[in-house]
Amino acid sequence: MPISPSRRRFLLGSVAVTGLTGCLGSSGRPEPVALTDPSSCDQCGMVITQQPGPSGQTYYQEHSPEGHDPPARFCSAVCAFRHRFATENQGWTPQVTYLTDYASVDYRIDEADGTPVISAHLEAEYFASTDGLDVVTGAEIEGAMGPALVPFSDSDQAETFASEHGGNVIAAESVSRELVARQ
């Protein structure tokens, strides 16, 4: 039995919405991607897989990074915020920024030339939206760009990290241009 044109549009529309929901996730926004390929940071140009510490990615409304599909990719949380602030000055609006969630990983702190450096975790499932993260600032821990901003989805874990390694805990969405400039 032939399918009517209106039924065909309904079926095609349902398939498109279902496919889009898979890409956007249940929240209606794009999901994080793994940063395990040898791509460069969209802020500083360093190869992400070669860097320690928290990394990030941002999807923008109506804008895309140059040279590749979204999201914009970053070797550090510091670069993610620097890029967001710089592109906001150009009229870009972030849709969502994801940072490594250290509450979801078994991280290590290693010594590199006498400096404590936190491990990187680049798989998609280790990223969380900044709207649900606290960030430890001013800790005696380094990442790709020097002093790391270390994100946690669990406030208690962030407080424990800060008590063990120094620093202060703030909401990730409260990270300011001034704080990032001091990093």
mmCIF file with all atom_site columns, C-alpha atoms in Angstrom:
data_model
loop_
_atom_site.group_PDB
_atom_site.id
_atom_site.type_symbol
_atom_site.label_atom_id
_atom_site.label_alt_id
_atom_site.label_comp_id
_atom_site.label_asym_id
_atom_site.label_entity_id
_atom_site.label_seq_id
_atom_site.pdbx_PDB_ins_code
_atom_site.Cartn_x
_atom_site.Cartn_y
_atom_site.Cartn_z
_atom_site.occupancy
_atom_site.B_iso_or_equiv
_atom_site.pdbx_formal_charge
_atom_site.auth_seq_id
_atom_site.auth_comp_id
_atom_site.auth_asym_id
_atom_site.auth_atom_id
_atom_site.pdbx_PDB_model_num
ATOM 1   C CA . MET A 1 1   ? 0.000  0.000  0.000  1.00 0.00 ? 1   MET A CA 1
ATOM 2   C CA . PRO A 1 2   ? 1.518  3.399  -0.985 1.00 0.00 ? 2   PRO A CA 1
ATOM 3   C CA . ILE A 1 3   ? 2.363  5.929  1.723  1.00 0.00 ? 3   ILE A CA 1
ATOM 4   C CA . SER A 1 4   ? 0.536  9.250  1.407  1.00 0.00 ? 4   SER A CA 1
ATOM 5   C CA . PRO A 1 5   ? 2.651  12.422 0.990  1.00 0.00 ? 5   PRO A CA 1
ATOM 6   C CA . SER A 1 6   ? 1.543  13.737 4.406  1.00 0.00 ? 6   SER A CA 1
ATOM 7   C CA . ARG A 1 7   ? 2.395  10.411 6.083  1.00 0.00 ? 7   ARG A CA 1
ATOM 8   C CA . ARG A 1 8   ? 5.793  10.379 4.307  1.00 0.00 ? 8   ARG A CA 1
ATOM 9   C CA . ARG A 1 9   ? 6.555  13.926 5.593  1.00 0.00 ? 9   ARG A CA 1
ATOM 10  C CA . PHE A 1 10  ? 5.556  12.822 9.105  1.00 0.00 ? 10  PHE A CA 1
ATOM 11  C CA . LEU A 1 11  ? 7.809  9.764  8.937  1.00 0.00 ? 11  LEU A CA 1
ATOM 12  C CA . LEU A 1 12  ? 10.746 11.714 7.509  1.00 0.00 ? 12  LEU A CA 1
ATOM 13  C CA . GLY A 1 13  ? 10.257 14.453 10.099 1.00 0.00 ? 13  GLY A CA 1
ATOM 14  C CA . SER A 1 14  ? 10.168 11.862 12.890 1.00 0.00 ? 14  SER A CA 1
ATOM 15  C CA . VAL A 1 15  ? 13.393 10.282 11.640 1.00 0.00 ? 15  VAL A CA 1
ATOM 16  C CA . ALA A 1 16  ? 15.070 13.695 11.408 1.00 0.00 ? 16  ALA A CA 1
ATOM 17  C CA . VAL A 1 17  ? 13.981 14.690 14.927 1.00 0.00 ? 17  VAL A CA 1
ATOM 18  C CA . THR A 1 18  ? 15.080 11.324 16.320 1.00 0.00 ? 18  THR A CA 1
ATOM 19  C CA . GLY A 1 19  ? 18.470 11.656 14.627 1.00 0.00 ? 19  GLY A CA 1
ATOM 20  C CA . LEU A 1 20  ? 18.883 15.229 15.799 1.00 0.00 ? 20  LEU A CA 1
ATOM 21  C CA . THR A 1 21  ? 17.954 14.262 19.350 1.00 0.00 ? 21  THR A CA 1
ATOM 22  C CA . GLY A 1 22  ? 20.746 11.685 19.283 1.00 0.00 ? 22  GLY A CA 1
ATOM 23  C CA . CYS A 1 23  ? 23.245 14.391 18.283 1.00 0.00 ? 23  CYS A CA 1
ATOM 24  C CA . LEU A 1 24  ? 21.885 17.002 20.629 1.00 0.00 ? 24  LEU A CA 1
ATOM 25  C CA . GLY A 1 25  ? 21.236 14.699 23.570 1.00 0.00 ? 25  GLY A CA 1
ATOM 26  C CA . SER A 1 26  ? 18.262 14.844 25.880 1.00 0.00 ? 26  SER A CA 1
ATOM 27  C CA . SER A 1 27  ? 19.039 18.419 26.950 1.00 0.00 ? 27  SER A CA 1
ATOM 28  C CA . GLY A 1 28  ? 18.501 19.801 23.443 1.00 0.00 ? 28  GLY A CA 1
ATOM 29  C CA . ARG A 1 29  ? 22.111 20.873 23.138 1.00 0.00 ? 29  ARG A CA 1
ATOM 30  C CA . PRO A 1 30  ? 25.053 19.208 21.385 1.00 0.00 ? 30  PRO A CA 1
ATOM 31  C CA . GLU A 1 31  ? 26.897 16.506 23.290 1.00 0.00 ? 31  GLU A CA 1
ATOM 32  C CA . PRO A 1 32  ? 30.630 16.668 24.080 1.00 0.00 ? 32  PRO A CA 1
ATOM 33  C CA . VAL A 1 33  ? 33.031 14.846 21.775 1.00 0.00 ? 33  VAL A CA 1
ATOM 34  C CA . ALA A 1 34  ? 36.227 12.939 22.512 1.00 0.00 ? 34  ALA A CA 1
ATOM 35  C CA . LEU A 1 35  ? 39.358 15.043 22.052 1.00 0.00 ? 35  LEU A CA 1
ATOM 36  C CA . THR A 1 36  ? 41.548 12.004 21.437 1.00 0.00 ? 36  THR A CA 1
ATOM 37  C CA . ASP A 1 37  ? 42.567 12.840 17.853 1.00 0.00 ? 37  ASP A CA 1
ATOM 38  C CA . PRO A 1 38  ? 45.658 15.004 17.310 1.00 0.00 ? 38  PRO A CA 1
ATOM 39  C CA . SER A 1 39  ? 43.729 18.272 16.891 1.00 0.00 ? 39  SER A CA 1
ATOM 40  C CA . SER A 1 40  ? 45.102 21.634 17.922 1.00 0.00 ? 40  SER A CA 1
ATOM 41  C CA . CYS A 1 41  ? 43.679 23.979 20.530 1.00 0.00 ? 41  CYS A CA 1
ATOM 42  C CA . ASP A 1 42  ? 41.508 26.638 18.897 1.00 0.00 ? 42  ASP A CA 1
ATOM 43  C CA . GLN A 1 43  ? 42.925 29.244 21.291 1.00 0.00 ? 43  GLN A CA 1
ATOM 44  C CA . CYS A 1 44  ? 46.681 28.639 21.501 1.00 0.00 ? 44  CYS A CA 1
ATOM 45  C CA . GLY A 1 45  ? 47.397 26.039 18.792 1.00 0.00 ? 45  GLY A CA 1
ATOM 46  C CA . MET A 1 46  ? 48.972 23.380 21.041 1.00 0.00 ? 46  MET A CA 1
ATOM 47  C CA . VAL A 1 47  ? 48.164 19.731 20.257 1.00 0.00 ? 47  VAL A CA 1
ATOM 48  C CA . ILE A 1 48  ? 45.516 18.760 22.810 1.00 0.00 ? 48  ILE A CA 1
ATOM 49  C CA . THR A 1 49  ? 46.547 15.107 23.223 1.00 0.00 ? 49  THR A CA 1
ATOM 50  C CA . GLN A 1 50  ? 50.055 16.193 24.192 1.00 0.00 ? 50  GLN A CA 1
ATOM 51  C CA . GLN A 1 51  ? 48.934 18.344 27.114 1.00 0.00 ? 51  GLN A CA 1
ATOM 52  C CA . PRO A 1 52  ? 48.165 17.513 30.759 1.00 0.00 ? 52  PRO A CA 1
ATOM 53  C CA . GLY A 1 53  ? 45.217 18.729 32.771 1.00 0.00 ? 53  GLY A CA 1
ATOM 54  C CA . PRO A 1 54  ? 41.633 19.789 32.162 1.00 0.00 ? 54  PRO A CA 1
ATOM 55  C CA . SER A 1 55  ? 40.588 20.431 28.580 1.00 0.00 ? 55  SER A CA 1
ATOM 56  C CA . GLY A 1 56  ? 37.435 21.927 27.116 1.00 0.00 ? 56  GLY A CA 1
ATOM 57  C CA . GLN A 1 57  ? 35.138 22.403 24.169 1.00 0.00 ? 57  GLN A CA 1
ATOM 58  C CA . THR A 1 58  ? 32.529 24.987 23.256 1.00 0.00 ? 58  THR A CA 1
ATOM 59  C CA . TYR A 1 59  ? 29.616 24.928 20.838 1.00 0.00 ? 59  TYR A CA 1
ATOM 60  C CA . TYR A 1 60  ? 28.566 28.383 19.652 1.00 0.00 ? 60  TYR A CA 1
ATOM 61  C CA . GLN A 1 61  ? 25.194 29.532 18.354 1.00 0.00 ? 61  GLN A CA 1
ATOM 62  C CA . GLU A 1 62  ? 25.454 30.482 14.675 1.00 0.00 ? 62  GLU A CA 1
ATOM 63  C CA . HIS A 1 63  ? 29.294 30.317 14.603 1.00 0.00 ? 63  HIS A CA 1
ATOM 64  C CA . SER A 1 64  ? 31.852 27.559 14.106 1.00 0.00 ? 64  SER A CA 1
ATOM 65  C CA . PRO A 1 65  ? 35.578 27.291 14.673 1.00 0.00 ? 65  PRO A CA 1
ATOM 66  C CA . GLU A 1 66  ? 37.767 27.838 11.656 1.00 0.00 ? 66  GLU A CA 1
ATOM 67  C CA . GLY A 1 67  ? 39.014 24.743 9.848  1.00 0.00 ? 67  GLY A CA 1
ATOM 68  C CA . HIS A 1 68  ? 36.836 22.034 11.437 1.00 0.00 ? 68  HIS A CA 1
ATOM 69  C CA . ASP A 1 69  ? 33.339 21.122 12.517 1.00 0.00 ? 69  ASP A CA 1
ATOM 70  C CA . PRO A 1 70  ? 32.122 22.218 15.967 1.00 0.00 ? 70  PRO A CA 1
ATOM 71  C CA . PRO A 1 71  ? 32.869 22.203 18.796 1.00 0.00 ? 71  PRO A CA 1
ATOM 72  C CA . ALA A 1 72  ? 35.790 24.569 19.310 1.00 0.00 ? 72  ALA A CA 1
ATOM 73  C CA . ARG A 1 73  ? 38.421 22.473 21.112 1.00 0.00 ? 73  ARG A CA 1
ATOM 74  C CA . PHE A 1 74  ? 40.834 23.507 23.844 1.00 0.00 ? 74  PHE A CA 1
ATOM 75  C CA . CYS A 1 75  ? 43.932 22.080 25.533 1.00 0.00 ? 75  CYS A CA 1
ATOM 76  C CA . SER A 1 76  ? 42.951 23.630 28.868 1.00 0.00 ? 76  SER A CA 1
ATOM 77  C CA . ALA A 1 77  ? 40.052 25.113 30.792 1.00 0.00 ? 77  ALA A CA 1
ATOM 78  C CA . VAL A 1 78  ? 41.991 28.390 30.718 1.00 0.00 ? 78  VAL A CA 1
ATOM 79  C CA . CYS A 1 79  ? 42.043 28.360 26.887 1.00 0.00 ? 79  CYS A CA 1
ATOM 80  C CA . ALA A 1 80  ? 38.327 27.485 26.809 1.00 0.00 ? 80  ALA A CA 1
ATOM 81  C CA . PHE A 1 81  ? 37.481 30.565 28.878 1.00 0.00 ? 81  PHE A CA 1
ATOM 82  C CA . ARG A 1 82  ? 39.937 32.829 27.017 1.00 0.00 ? 82  ARG A CA 1
ATOM 83  C CA . HIS A 1 83  ? 38.342 31.791 23.722 1.00 0.00 ? 83  HIS A CA 1
ATOM 84  C CA . ARG A 1 84  ? 34.799 32.318 25.049 1.00 0.00 ? 84  ARG A CA 1
ATOM 85  C CA . PHE A 1 85  ? 35.665 35.803 26.274 1.00 0.00 ? 85  PHE A CA 1
ATOM 86  C CA . ALA A 1 86  ? 37.465 36.750 23.034 1.00 0.00 ? 86  ALA A CA 1
ATOM 87  C CA . THR A 1 87  ? 34.671 35.482 20.779 1.00 0.00 ? 87  THR A CA 1
ATOM 88  C CA . GLU A 1 88  ? 31.972 37.132 22.921 1.00 0.00 ? 88  GLU A CA 1
ATOM 89  C CA . ASN A 1 89  ? 33.722 40.418 22.069 1.00 0.00 ? 89  ASN A CA 1
ATOM 90  C CA . GLN A 1 90  ? 33.112 39.516 18.398 1.00 0.00 ? 90  GLN A CA 1
ATOM 91  C CA . GLY A 1 91  ? 29.411 38.778 18.957 1.00 0.00 ? 91  GLY A CA 1
ATOM 92  C CA . TRP A 1 92  ? 29.627 34.990 19.284 1.00 0.00 ? 92  TRP A CA 1
ATOM 93  C CA . THR A 1 93  ? 27.218 33.426 21.779 1.00 0.00 ? 93  THR A CA 1
ATOM 94  C CA . PRO A 1 94  ? 28.248 30.183 23.483 1.00 0.00 ? 94  PRO A CA 1
ATOM 95  C CA . GLN A 1 95  ? 25.572 27.500 23.383 1.00 0.00 ? 95  GLN A CA 1
ATOM 96  C CA . VAL A 1 96  ? 27.397 25.218 25.834 1.00 0.00 ? 96  VAL A CA 1
ATOM 97  C CA . THR A 1 97  ? 30.923 24.818 27.147 1.00 0.00 ? 97  THR A CA 1
ATOM 98  C CA . TYR A 1 98  ? 32.158 21.477 28.426 1.00 0.00 ? 98  TYR A CA 1
ATOM 99  C CA . LEU A 1 99  ? 35.186 20.975 30.670 1.00 0.00 ? 99  LEU A CA 1
ATOM 100 C CA . THR A 1 100 ? 36.840 17.844 31.993 1.00 0.00 ? 100 THR A CA 1
ATOM 101 C CA . ASP A 1 101 ? 34.916 16.752 35.094 1.00 0.00 ? 101 ASP A CA 1
ATOM 102 C CA . TYR A 1 102 ? 37.475 15.529 37.620 1.00 0.00 ? 102 TYR A CA 1
ATOM 103 C CA . ALA A 1 103 ? 34.682 14.072 39.768 1.00 0.00 ? 103 ALA A CA 1
ATOM 104 C CA . SER A 1 104 ? 34.111 11.520 36.975 1.00 0.00 ? 104 SER A CA 1
ATOM 105 C CA . VAL A 1 105 ? 37.707 10.318 36.512 1.00 0.00 ? 105 VAL A CA 1
ATOM 106 C CA . ASP A 1 106 ? 40.489 8.625  38.434 1.00 0.00 ? 106 ASP A CA 1
ATOM 107 C CA . TYR A 1 107 ? 43.001 11.424 38.032 1.00 0.00 ? 107 TYR A CA 1
ATOM 108 C CA . ARG A 1 108 ? 46.698 11.390 38.848 1.00 0.00 ? 108 ARG A CA 1
ATOM 109 C CA . ILE A 1 109 ? 48.988 14.122 39.979 1.00 0.00 ? 109 ILE A CA 1
ATOM 110 C CA . ASP A 1 110 ? 52.521 13.586 38.724 1.00 0.00 ? 110 ASP A CA 1
ATOM 111 C CA . GLU A 1 111 ? 55.681 15.617 39.146 1.00 0.00 ? 111 GLU A CA 1
ATOM 112 C CA . ALA A 1 112 ? 57.097 17.277 36.026 1.00 0.00 ? 112 ALA A CA 1
ATOM 113 C CA . ASP A 1 113 ? 60.346 19.108 36.752 1.00 0.00 ? 113 ASP A CA 1
ATOM 114 C CA . GLY A 1 114 ? 59.311 19.408 40.408 1.00 0.00 ? 114 GLY A CA 1
ATOM 115 C CA . THR A 1 115 ? 55.858 20.806 39.551 1.00 0.00 ? 115 THR A CA 1
ATOM 116 C CA . PRO A 1 116 ? 52.657 18.892 40.355 1.00 0.00 ? 116 PRO A CA 1
ATOM 117 C CA . VAL A 1 117 ? 50.752 18.286 37.094 1.00 0.00 ? 117 VAL A CA 1
ATOM 118 C CA . ILE A 1 118 ? 47.247 16.803 36.874 1.00 0.00 ? 118 ILE A CA 1
ATOM 119 C CA . SER A 1 119 ? 46.379 14.109 34.319 1.00 0.00 ? 119 SER A CA 1
ATOM 120 C CA . ALA A 1 120 ? 44.309 14.726 31.170 1.00 0.00 ? 120 ALA A CA 1
ATOM 121 C CA . HIS A 1 121 ? 41.087 12.828 30.365 1.00 0.00 ? 121 HIS A CA 1
ATOM 122 C CA . LEU A 1 122 ? 39.910 13.347 26.807 1.00 0.00 ? 122 LEU A CA 1
ATOM 123 C CA . GLU A 1 123 ? 37.050 10.871 26.262 1.00 0.00 ? 123 GLU A CA 1
ATOM 124 C CA . ALA A 1 124 ? 33.602 12.389 25.670 1.00 0.00 ? 124 ALA A CA 1
ATOM 125 C CA . GLU A 1 125 ? 32.065 10.867 28.805 1.00 0.00 ? 125 GLU A CA 1
ATOM 126 C CA . TYR A 1 126 ? 34.515 12.800 31.014 1.00 0.00 ? 126 TYR A CA 1
ATOM 127 C CA . PHE A 1 127 ? 33.187 16.220 29.997 1.00 0.00 ? 127 PHE A CA 1
ATOM 128 C CA . ALA A 1 128 ? 30.426 18.110 31.796 1.00 0.00 ? 128 ALA A CA 1
ATOM 129 C CA . SER A 1 129 ? 28.711 21.408 31.085 1.00 0.00 ? 129 SER A CA 1
ATOM 130 C CA . THR A 1 130 ? 30.052 24.407 32.940 1.00 0.00 ? 130 THR A CA 1
ATOM 131 C CA . ASP A 1 131 ? 26.552 25.150 34.228 1.00 0.00 ? 131 ASP A CA 1
ATOM 132 C CA . GLY A 1 132 ? 26.934 22.159 36.574 1.00 0.00 ? 132 GLY A CA 1
ATOM 133 C CA . LEU A 1 133 ? 30.584 22.522 37.575 1.00 0.00 ? 133 LEU A CA 1
ATOM 134 C CA . ASP A 1 134 ? 32.598 24.099 40.341 1.00 0.00 ? 134 ASP A CA 1
ATOM 135 C CA . VAL A 1 135 ? 36.173 25.068 39.532 1.00 0.00 ? 135 VAL A CA 1
ATOM 136 C CA . VAL A 1 136 ? 39.180 25.034 41.848 1.00 0.00 ? 136 VAL A CA 1
ATOM 137 C CA . THR A 1 137 ? 41.229 28.146 41.127 1.00 0.00 ? 137 THR A CA 1
ATOM 138 C CA . GLY A 1 138 ? 44.666 28.996 42.472 1.00 0.00 ? 138 GLY A CA 1
ATOM 139 C CA . ALA A 1 139 ? 45.630 25.409 43.341 1.00 0.00 ? 139 ALA A CA 1
ATOM 140 C CA . GLU A 1 140 ? 49.285 24.414 43.325 1.00 0.00 ? 140 GLU A CA 1
ATOM 141 C CA . ILE A 1 141 ? 48.550 22.143 40.345 1.00 0.00 ? 141 ILE A CA 1
ATOM 142 C CA . GLU A 1 142 ? 49.405 22.768 36.723 1.00 0.00 ? 142 GLU A CA 1
ATOM 143 C CA . GLY A 1 143 ? 47.853 21.755 33.426 1.00 0.00 ? 143 GLY A CA 1
ATOM 144 C CA . ALA A 1 144 ? 48.569 22.675 29.814 1.00 0.00 ? 144 ALA A CA 1
ATOM 145 C CA . MET A 1 145 ? 48.738 26.445 30.331 1.00 0.00 ? 145 MET A CA 1
ATOM 146 C CA . GLY A 1 146 ? 50.407 26.556 33.735 1.00 0.00 ? 146 GLY A CA 1
ATOM 147 C CA . PRO A 1 147 ? 48.159 26.952 36.792 1.00 0.00 ? 147 PRO A CA 1
ATOM 148 C CA . ALA A 1 148 ? 45.096 24.797 36.151 1.00 0.00 ? 148 ALA A CA 1
ATOM 149 C CA . LEU A 1 149 ? 41.435 25.580 36.654 1.00 0.00 ? 149 LEU A CA 1
ATOM 150 C CA . VAL A 1 150 ? 40.273 22.159 37.884 1.00 0.00 ? 150 VAL A CA 1
ATOM 151 C CA . PRO A 1 151 ? 36.524 21.465 37.359 1.00 0.00 ? 151 PRO A CA 1
ATOM 152 C CA . PHE A 1 152 ? 34.342 19.155 39.470 1.00 0.00 ? 152 PHE A CA 1
ATOM 153 C CA . SER A 1 153 ? 30.641 18.286 39.233 1.00 0.00 ? 153 SER A CA 1
ATOM 154 C CA . ASP A 1 154 ? 30.693 17.349 42.930 1.00 0.00 ? 154 ASP A CA 1
ATOM 155 C CA . SER A 1 155 ? 31.157 20.346 45.252 1.00 0.00 ? 155 SER A CA 1
ATOM 156 C CA . ASP A 1 156 ? 32.473 18.175 48.099 1.00 0.00 ? 156 ASP A CA 1
ATOM 157 C CA . GLN A 1 157 ? 35.175 16.729 45.843 1.00 0.00 ? 157 GLN A CA 1
ATOM 158 C CA . ALA A 1 158 ? 36.113 20.249 44.724 1.00 0.00 ? 158 ALA A CA 1
ATOM 159 C CA . GLU A 1 159 ? 36.397 21.372 48.359 1.00 0.00 ? 159 GLU A CA 1
ATOM 160 C CA . THR A 1 160 ? 38.520 18.306 49.220 1.00 0.00 ? 160 THR A CA 1
ATOM 161 C CA . PHE A 1 161 ? 40.801 18.977 46.236 1.00 0.00 ? 161 PHE A CA 1
ATOM 162 C CA . ALA A 1 162 ? 41.195 22.633 47.281 1.00 0.00 ? 162 ALA A CA 1
ATOM 163 C CA . SER A 1 163 ? 42.003 21.666 50.881 1.00 0.00 ? 163 SER A CA 1
ATOM 164 C CA . GLU A 1 164 ? 44.666 19.203 49.680 1.00 0.00 ? 164 GLU A CA 1
ATOM 165 C CA . HIS A 1 165 ? 46.214 21.343 46.904 1.00 0.00 ? 165 HIS A CA 1
ATOM 166 C CA . GLY A 1 166 ? 45.313 24.913 47.816 1.00 0.00 ? 166 GLY A CA 1
ATOM 167 C CA . GLY A 1 167 ? 43.000 27.228 45.979 1.00 0.00 ? 167 GLY A CA 1
ATOM 168 C CA . ASN A 1 168 ? 39.411 28.357 46.105 1.00 0.00 ? 168 ASN A CA 1
ATOM 169 C CA . VAL A 1 169 ? 36.197 26.839 44.794 1.00 0.00 ? 169 VAL A CA 1
ATOM 170 C CA . ILE A 1 170 ? 33.872 28.914 42.612 1.00 0.00 ? 170 ILE A CA 1
ATOM 171 C CA . ALA A 1 171 ? 31.067 28.096 40.179 1.00 0.00 ? 171 ALA A CA 1
ATOM 172 C CA . ALA A 1 172 ? 32.485 27.590 36.682 1.00 0.00 ? 172 ALA A CA 1
ATOM 173 C CA . GLU A 1 173 ? 29.992 30.099 35.284 1.00 0.00 ? 173 GLU A CA 1
ATOM 174 C CA . SER A 1 174 ? 31.484 32.687 37.691 1.00 0.00 ? 174 SER A CA 1
ATOM 175 C CA . VAL A 1 175 ? 34.955 32.485 36.137 1.00 0.00 ? 175 VAL A CA 1
ATOM 176 C CA . SER A 1 176 ? 35.739 36.056 35.107 1.00 0.00 ? 176 SER A CA 1
ATOM 177 C CA . ARG A 1 177 ? 37.981 37.633 32.505 1.00 0.00 ? 177 ARG A CA 1
ATOM 178 C CA . GLU A 1 178 ? 40.118 38.977 35.362 1.00 0.00 ? 178 GLU A CA 1
ATOM 179 C CA . LEU A 1 179 ? 40.586 35.539 36.904 1.00 0.00 ? 179 LEU A CA 1
ATOM 180 C CA . VAL A 1 180 ? 41.580 34.036 33.550 1.00 0.00 ? 180 VAL A CA 1
ATOM 181 C CA . ALA A 1 181 ? 43.988 36.928 32.888 1.00 0.00 ? 181 ALA A CA 1
ATOM 182 C CA . ARG A 1 182 ? 45.797 36.035 36.127 1.00 0.00 ? 182 ARG A CA 1
ATOM 183 C CA . GLN A 1 183 ? 46.252 32.409 35.079 1.00 0.00 ? 183 GLN A CA 1
#
